[in-house]
Tab-separated table of C-alpha atoms in Angstrom:
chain	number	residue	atom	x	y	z
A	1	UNK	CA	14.974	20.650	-18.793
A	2	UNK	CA	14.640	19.365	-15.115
A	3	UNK	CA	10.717	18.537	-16.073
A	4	UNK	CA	11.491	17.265	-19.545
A	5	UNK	CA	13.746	14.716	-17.750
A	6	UNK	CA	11.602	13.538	-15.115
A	7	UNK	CA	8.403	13.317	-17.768
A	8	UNK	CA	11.016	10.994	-19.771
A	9	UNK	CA	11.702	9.325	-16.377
A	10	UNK	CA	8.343	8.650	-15.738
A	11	UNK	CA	7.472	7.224	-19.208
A	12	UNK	CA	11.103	5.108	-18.438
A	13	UNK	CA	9.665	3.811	-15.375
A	14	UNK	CA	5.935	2.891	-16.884
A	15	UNK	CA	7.334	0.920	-19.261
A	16	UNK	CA	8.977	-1.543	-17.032
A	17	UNK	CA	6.207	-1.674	-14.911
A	18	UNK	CA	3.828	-2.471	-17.965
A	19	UNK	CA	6.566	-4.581	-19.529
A	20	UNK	CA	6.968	-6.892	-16.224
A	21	UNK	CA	3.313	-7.048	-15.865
A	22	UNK	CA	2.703	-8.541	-19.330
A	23	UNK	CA	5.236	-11.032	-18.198
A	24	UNK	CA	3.837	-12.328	-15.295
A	25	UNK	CA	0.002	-11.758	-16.489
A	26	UNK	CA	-0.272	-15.437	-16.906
A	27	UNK	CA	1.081	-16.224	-13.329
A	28	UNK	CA	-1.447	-13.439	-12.250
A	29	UNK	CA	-4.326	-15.147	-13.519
A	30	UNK	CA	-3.149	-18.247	-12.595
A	31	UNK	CA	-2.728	-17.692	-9.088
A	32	UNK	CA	-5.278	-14.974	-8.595
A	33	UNK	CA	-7.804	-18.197	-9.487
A	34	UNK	CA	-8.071	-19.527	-5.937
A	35	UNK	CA	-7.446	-18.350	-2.400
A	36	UNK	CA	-4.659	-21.344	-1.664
A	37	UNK	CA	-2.582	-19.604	-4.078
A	38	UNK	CA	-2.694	-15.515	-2.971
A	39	UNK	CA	1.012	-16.502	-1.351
A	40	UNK	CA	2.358	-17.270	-4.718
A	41	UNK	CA	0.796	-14.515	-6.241
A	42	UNK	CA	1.880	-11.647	-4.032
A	43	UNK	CA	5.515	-13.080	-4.649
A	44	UNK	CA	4.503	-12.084	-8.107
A	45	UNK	CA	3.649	-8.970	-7.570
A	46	UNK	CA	7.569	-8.813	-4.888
A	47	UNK	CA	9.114	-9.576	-8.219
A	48	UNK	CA	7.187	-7.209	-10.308
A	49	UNK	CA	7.653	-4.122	-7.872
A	50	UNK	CA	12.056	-5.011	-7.730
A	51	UNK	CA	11.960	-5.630	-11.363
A	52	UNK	CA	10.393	-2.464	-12.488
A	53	UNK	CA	11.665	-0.566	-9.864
A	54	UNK	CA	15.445	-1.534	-10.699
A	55	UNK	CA	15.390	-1.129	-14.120
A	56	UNK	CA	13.635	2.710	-13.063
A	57	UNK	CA	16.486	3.291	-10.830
A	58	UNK	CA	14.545	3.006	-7.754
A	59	UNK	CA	15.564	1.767	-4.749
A	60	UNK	CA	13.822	0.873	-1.193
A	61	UNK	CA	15.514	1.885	2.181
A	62	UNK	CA	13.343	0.003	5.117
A	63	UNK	CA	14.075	0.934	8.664
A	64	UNK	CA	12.330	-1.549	11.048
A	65	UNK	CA	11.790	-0.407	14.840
A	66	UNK	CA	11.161	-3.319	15.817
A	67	UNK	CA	11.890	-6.959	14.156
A	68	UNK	CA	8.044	-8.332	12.612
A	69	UNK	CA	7.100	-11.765	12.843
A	70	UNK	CA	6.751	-13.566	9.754
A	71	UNK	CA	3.902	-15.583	11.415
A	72	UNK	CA	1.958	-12.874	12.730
A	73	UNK	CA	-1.079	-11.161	11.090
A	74	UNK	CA	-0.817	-7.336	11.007
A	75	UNK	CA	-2.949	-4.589	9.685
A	76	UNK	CA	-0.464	-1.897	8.019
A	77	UNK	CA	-1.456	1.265	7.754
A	78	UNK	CA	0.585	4.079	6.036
A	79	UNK	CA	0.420	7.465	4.562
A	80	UNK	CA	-0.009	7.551	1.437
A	81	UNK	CA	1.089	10.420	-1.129
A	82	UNK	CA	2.286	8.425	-4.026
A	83	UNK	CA	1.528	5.043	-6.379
A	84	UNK	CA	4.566	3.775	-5.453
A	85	UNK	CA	3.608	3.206	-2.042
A	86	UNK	CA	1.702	-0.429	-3.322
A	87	UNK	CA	5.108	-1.285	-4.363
A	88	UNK	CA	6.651	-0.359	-0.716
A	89	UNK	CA	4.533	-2.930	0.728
A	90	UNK	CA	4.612	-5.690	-2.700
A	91	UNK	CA	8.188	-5.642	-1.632
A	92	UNK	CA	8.181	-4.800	1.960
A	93	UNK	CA	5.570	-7.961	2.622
A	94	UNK	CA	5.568	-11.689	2.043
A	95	UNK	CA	3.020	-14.428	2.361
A	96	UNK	CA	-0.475	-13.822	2.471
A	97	UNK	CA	-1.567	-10.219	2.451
A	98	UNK	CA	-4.209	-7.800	1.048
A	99	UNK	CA	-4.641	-4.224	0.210
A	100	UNK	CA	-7.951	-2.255	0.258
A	101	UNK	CA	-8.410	0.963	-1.827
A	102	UNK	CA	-10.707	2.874	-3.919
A	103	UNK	CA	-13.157	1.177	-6.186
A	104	UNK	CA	-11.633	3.374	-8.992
A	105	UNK	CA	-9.082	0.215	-9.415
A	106	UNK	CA	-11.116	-1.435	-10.875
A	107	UNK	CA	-11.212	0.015	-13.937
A	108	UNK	CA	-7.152	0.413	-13.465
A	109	UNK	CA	-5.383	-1.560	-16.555
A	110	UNK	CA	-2.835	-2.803	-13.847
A	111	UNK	CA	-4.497	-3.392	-10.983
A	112	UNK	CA	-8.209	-4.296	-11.717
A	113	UNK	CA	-7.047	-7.888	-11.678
A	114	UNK	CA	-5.712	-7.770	-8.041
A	115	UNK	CA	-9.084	-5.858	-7.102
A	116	UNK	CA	-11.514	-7.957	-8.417
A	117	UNK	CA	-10.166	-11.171	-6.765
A	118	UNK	CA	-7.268	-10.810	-3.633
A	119	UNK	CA	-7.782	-7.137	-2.483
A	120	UNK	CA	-10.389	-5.224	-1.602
A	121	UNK	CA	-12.166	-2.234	-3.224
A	122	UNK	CA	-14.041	0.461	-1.849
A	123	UNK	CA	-16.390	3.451	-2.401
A	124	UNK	CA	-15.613	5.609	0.672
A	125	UNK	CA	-17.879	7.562	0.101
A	126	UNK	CA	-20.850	4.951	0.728
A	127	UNK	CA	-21.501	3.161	3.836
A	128	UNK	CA	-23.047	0.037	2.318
A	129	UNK	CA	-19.969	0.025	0.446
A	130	UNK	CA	-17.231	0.423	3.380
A	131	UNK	CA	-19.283	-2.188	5.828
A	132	UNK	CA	-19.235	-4.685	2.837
A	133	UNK	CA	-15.243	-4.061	2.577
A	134	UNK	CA	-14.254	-3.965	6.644
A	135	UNK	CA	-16.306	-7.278	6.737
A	136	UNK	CA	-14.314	-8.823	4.163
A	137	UNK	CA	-11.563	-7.893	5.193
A	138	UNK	CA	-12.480	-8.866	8.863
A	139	UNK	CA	-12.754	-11.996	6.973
A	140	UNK	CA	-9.746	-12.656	5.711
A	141	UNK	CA	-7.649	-11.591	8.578
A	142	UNK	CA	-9.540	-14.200	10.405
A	143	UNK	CA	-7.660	-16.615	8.168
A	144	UNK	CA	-4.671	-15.306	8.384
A	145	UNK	CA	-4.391	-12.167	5.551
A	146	UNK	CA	-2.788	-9.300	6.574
A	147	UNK	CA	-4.274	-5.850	5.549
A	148	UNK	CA	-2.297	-3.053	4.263
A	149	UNK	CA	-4.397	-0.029	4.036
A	150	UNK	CA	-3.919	4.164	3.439
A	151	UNK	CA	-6.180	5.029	6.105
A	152	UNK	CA	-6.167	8.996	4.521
A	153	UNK	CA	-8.172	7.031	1.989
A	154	UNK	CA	-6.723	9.458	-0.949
A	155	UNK	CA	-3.876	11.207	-2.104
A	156	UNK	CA	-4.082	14.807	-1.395
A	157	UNK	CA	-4.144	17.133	-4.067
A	158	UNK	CA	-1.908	19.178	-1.592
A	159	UNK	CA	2.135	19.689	-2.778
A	160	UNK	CA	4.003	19.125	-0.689
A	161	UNK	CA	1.411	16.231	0.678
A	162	UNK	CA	0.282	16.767	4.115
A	163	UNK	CA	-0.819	13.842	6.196
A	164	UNK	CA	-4.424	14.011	5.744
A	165	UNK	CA	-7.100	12.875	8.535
A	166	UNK	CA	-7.735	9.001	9.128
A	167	UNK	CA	-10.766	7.199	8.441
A	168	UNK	CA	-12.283	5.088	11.489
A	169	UNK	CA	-12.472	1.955	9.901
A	170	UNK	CA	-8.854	0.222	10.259
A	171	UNK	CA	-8.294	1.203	13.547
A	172	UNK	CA	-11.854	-0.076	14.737
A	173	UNK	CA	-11.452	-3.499	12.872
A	174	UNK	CA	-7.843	-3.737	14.767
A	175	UNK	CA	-9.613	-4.000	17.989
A	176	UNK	CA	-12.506	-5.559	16.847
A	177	UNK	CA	-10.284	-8.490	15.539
A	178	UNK	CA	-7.596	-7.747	18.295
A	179	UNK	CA	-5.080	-7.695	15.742
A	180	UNK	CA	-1.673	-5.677	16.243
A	181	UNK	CA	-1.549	-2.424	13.861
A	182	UNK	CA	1.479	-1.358	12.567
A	183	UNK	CA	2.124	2.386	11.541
A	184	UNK	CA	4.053	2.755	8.935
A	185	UNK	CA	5.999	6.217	7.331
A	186	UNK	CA	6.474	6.588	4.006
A	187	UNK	CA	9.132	9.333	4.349
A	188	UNK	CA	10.163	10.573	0.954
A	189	UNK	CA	8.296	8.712	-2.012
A	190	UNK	CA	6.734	11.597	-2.586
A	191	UNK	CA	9.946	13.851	-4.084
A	192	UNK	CA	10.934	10.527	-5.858
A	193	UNK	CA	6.970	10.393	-7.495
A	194	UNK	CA	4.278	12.213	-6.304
A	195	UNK	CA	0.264	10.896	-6.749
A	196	UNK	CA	0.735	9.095	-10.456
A	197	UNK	CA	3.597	11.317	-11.833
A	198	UNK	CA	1.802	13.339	-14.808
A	199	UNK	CA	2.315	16.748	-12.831
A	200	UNK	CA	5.893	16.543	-11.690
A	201	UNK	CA	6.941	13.577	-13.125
A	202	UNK	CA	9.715	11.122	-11.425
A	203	UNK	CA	13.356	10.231	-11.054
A	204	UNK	CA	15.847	7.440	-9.893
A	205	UNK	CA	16.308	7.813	-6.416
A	206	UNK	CA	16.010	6.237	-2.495
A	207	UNK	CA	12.627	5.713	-1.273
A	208	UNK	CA	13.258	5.753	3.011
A	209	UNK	CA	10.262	3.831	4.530
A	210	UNK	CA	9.943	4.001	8.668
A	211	UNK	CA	8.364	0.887	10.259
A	212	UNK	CA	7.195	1.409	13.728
A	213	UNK	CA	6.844	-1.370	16.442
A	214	UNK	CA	3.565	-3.307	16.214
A	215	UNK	CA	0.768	-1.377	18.663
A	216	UNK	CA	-1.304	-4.608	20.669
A	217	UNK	CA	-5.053	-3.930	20.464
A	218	UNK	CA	-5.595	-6.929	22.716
A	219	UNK	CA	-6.487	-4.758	26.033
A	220	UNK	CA	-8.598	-2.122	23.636
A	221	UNK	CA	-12.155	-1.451	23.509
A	222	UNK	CA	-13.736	0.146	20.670
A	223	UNK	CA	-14.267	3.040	22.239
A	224	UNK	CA	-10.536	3.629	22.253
A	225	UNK	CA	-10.675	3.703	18.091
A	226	UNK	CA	-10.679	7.698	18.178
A	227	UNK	CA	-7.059	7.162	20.690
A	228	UNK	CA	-5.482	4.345	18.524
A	229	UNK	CA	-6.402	6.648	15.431
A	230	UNK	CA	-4.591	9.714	16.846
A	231	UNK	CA	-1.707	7.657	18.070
A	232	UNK	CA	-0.793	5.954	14.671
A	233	UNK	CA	-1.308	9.535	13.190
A	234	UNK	CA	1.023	11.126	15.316
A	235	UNK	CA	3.993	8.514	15.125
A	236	UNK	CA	3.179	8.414	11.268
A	237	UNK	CA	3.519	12.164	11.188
A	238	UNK	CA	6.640	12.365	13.192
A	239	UNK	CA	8.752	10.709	10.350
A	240	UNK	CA	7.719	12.455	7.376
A	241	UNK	CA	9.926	14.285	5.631
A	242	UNK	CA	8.367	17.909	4.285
């Protein structure tokens, strides 16, 4: 019965994120057309994420160490062990800002349009591929973009999800672009919906989401990637919830 109810959840919860999408498709378009207007699109996509998540039941609990400022760019980078950890950050996040994930997005009915023109896909598994995204995205954090990326580069197929080990590339682009990185713990969106949901399903409930103070990569050199990658590991790690 428990399962029944969380499959019906989950179907619930699709539905209002396909229903809100078809609603603001033509703002999407509009506003995915030229770079002047990413601002006004990624308020679309705030809107989308509290719509959709309301009408699921689902609510966002943000902790902040330390208070961000607005004018700042950051690169965020979070575990990640669930889809609703795009909508942490859609609603977390305002002005202009950028994810990166796998190229597999493309092809995602959702979110192929937010790949193929604001964020940034990637095939991991190629190094062409990763060198053309990190210098994009170098790119647009030079003009102000922040980047919100799962530096795991996957969801686990582990349950309960384990923080996985970091890829090099957002911690090396940090101090490359001296550009404060922000770790950020996704605590418990796992146990509200875990991966996409078609295992286990989901239910109404308080995502918890742990912001830690910005780290300055200002008196880094790249040689201290491997240090700033174990460092936003371990203070990620320290607020998950198993």
């Amino acid at each position: 019965m428990i399962n029944f109810l969380r499959q019906a959840h989950r179907v619930w919860f699709l539905f209002w994120i396909i229903f809100f999408f078809a609603l603001l498709y033509p703002f999407y378009y509009l506003t995915s057309r030229n770079e002047k207007y990413y601002g006004a699109l990624n308020f679309c996509r705030k809107l989308n994420s509290l719509l959709c998540s309301f009408f699921a039941g689902v609510f966002f609990c943000y902790t902040f160490e330390e208070k961000l400022n607005s004018e700042q760019t950051y690169i965020y980078c979070a575990n990640h062990s669930s889809n609703l950890d795009i909508m942490v950050f859609c609603i977390m996040c305002s002005g202009r800002y950028h994810f990166m994930g796998k190229d597999e997005l493309l092809k995602n009915p959702v979110l192929s349009i937010f790949f193929k023109t604001i964020d940034i896909s990637v095939n991991r598994e190629s190094k062409i591929s990763a060198f053309r995204a990190f210098k994009k995205a170098g790119d647009n954090l030079e003009k102000g973009m922040s980047l919100i990326i799962f530096p795991e580069g996957k969801i686990d197929d582990h349950y309960p999800p384990k923080l996985g080990e970091f890829k090099n590339g957002p911690f090396r682009l940090a101090i490359d672009k001296n550009i404060p990185l922000i770790p950020v713990s996704i605590t418990n969106v796992w146990k509200i919906n875990w991966d996409d949901g078609a295992k286990y399903g989901s239910k109404p409930g308080i995502c918890d989401i742990y912001i830690h103070k910005p780290i300055n990569t200002a008196s880094l050199a790249i040689d201290d990637a491997d240090v700033l990658k174990e460092k936003v590991f371990q203070l990620i790690d320290s607020k998950l919830i198993v």
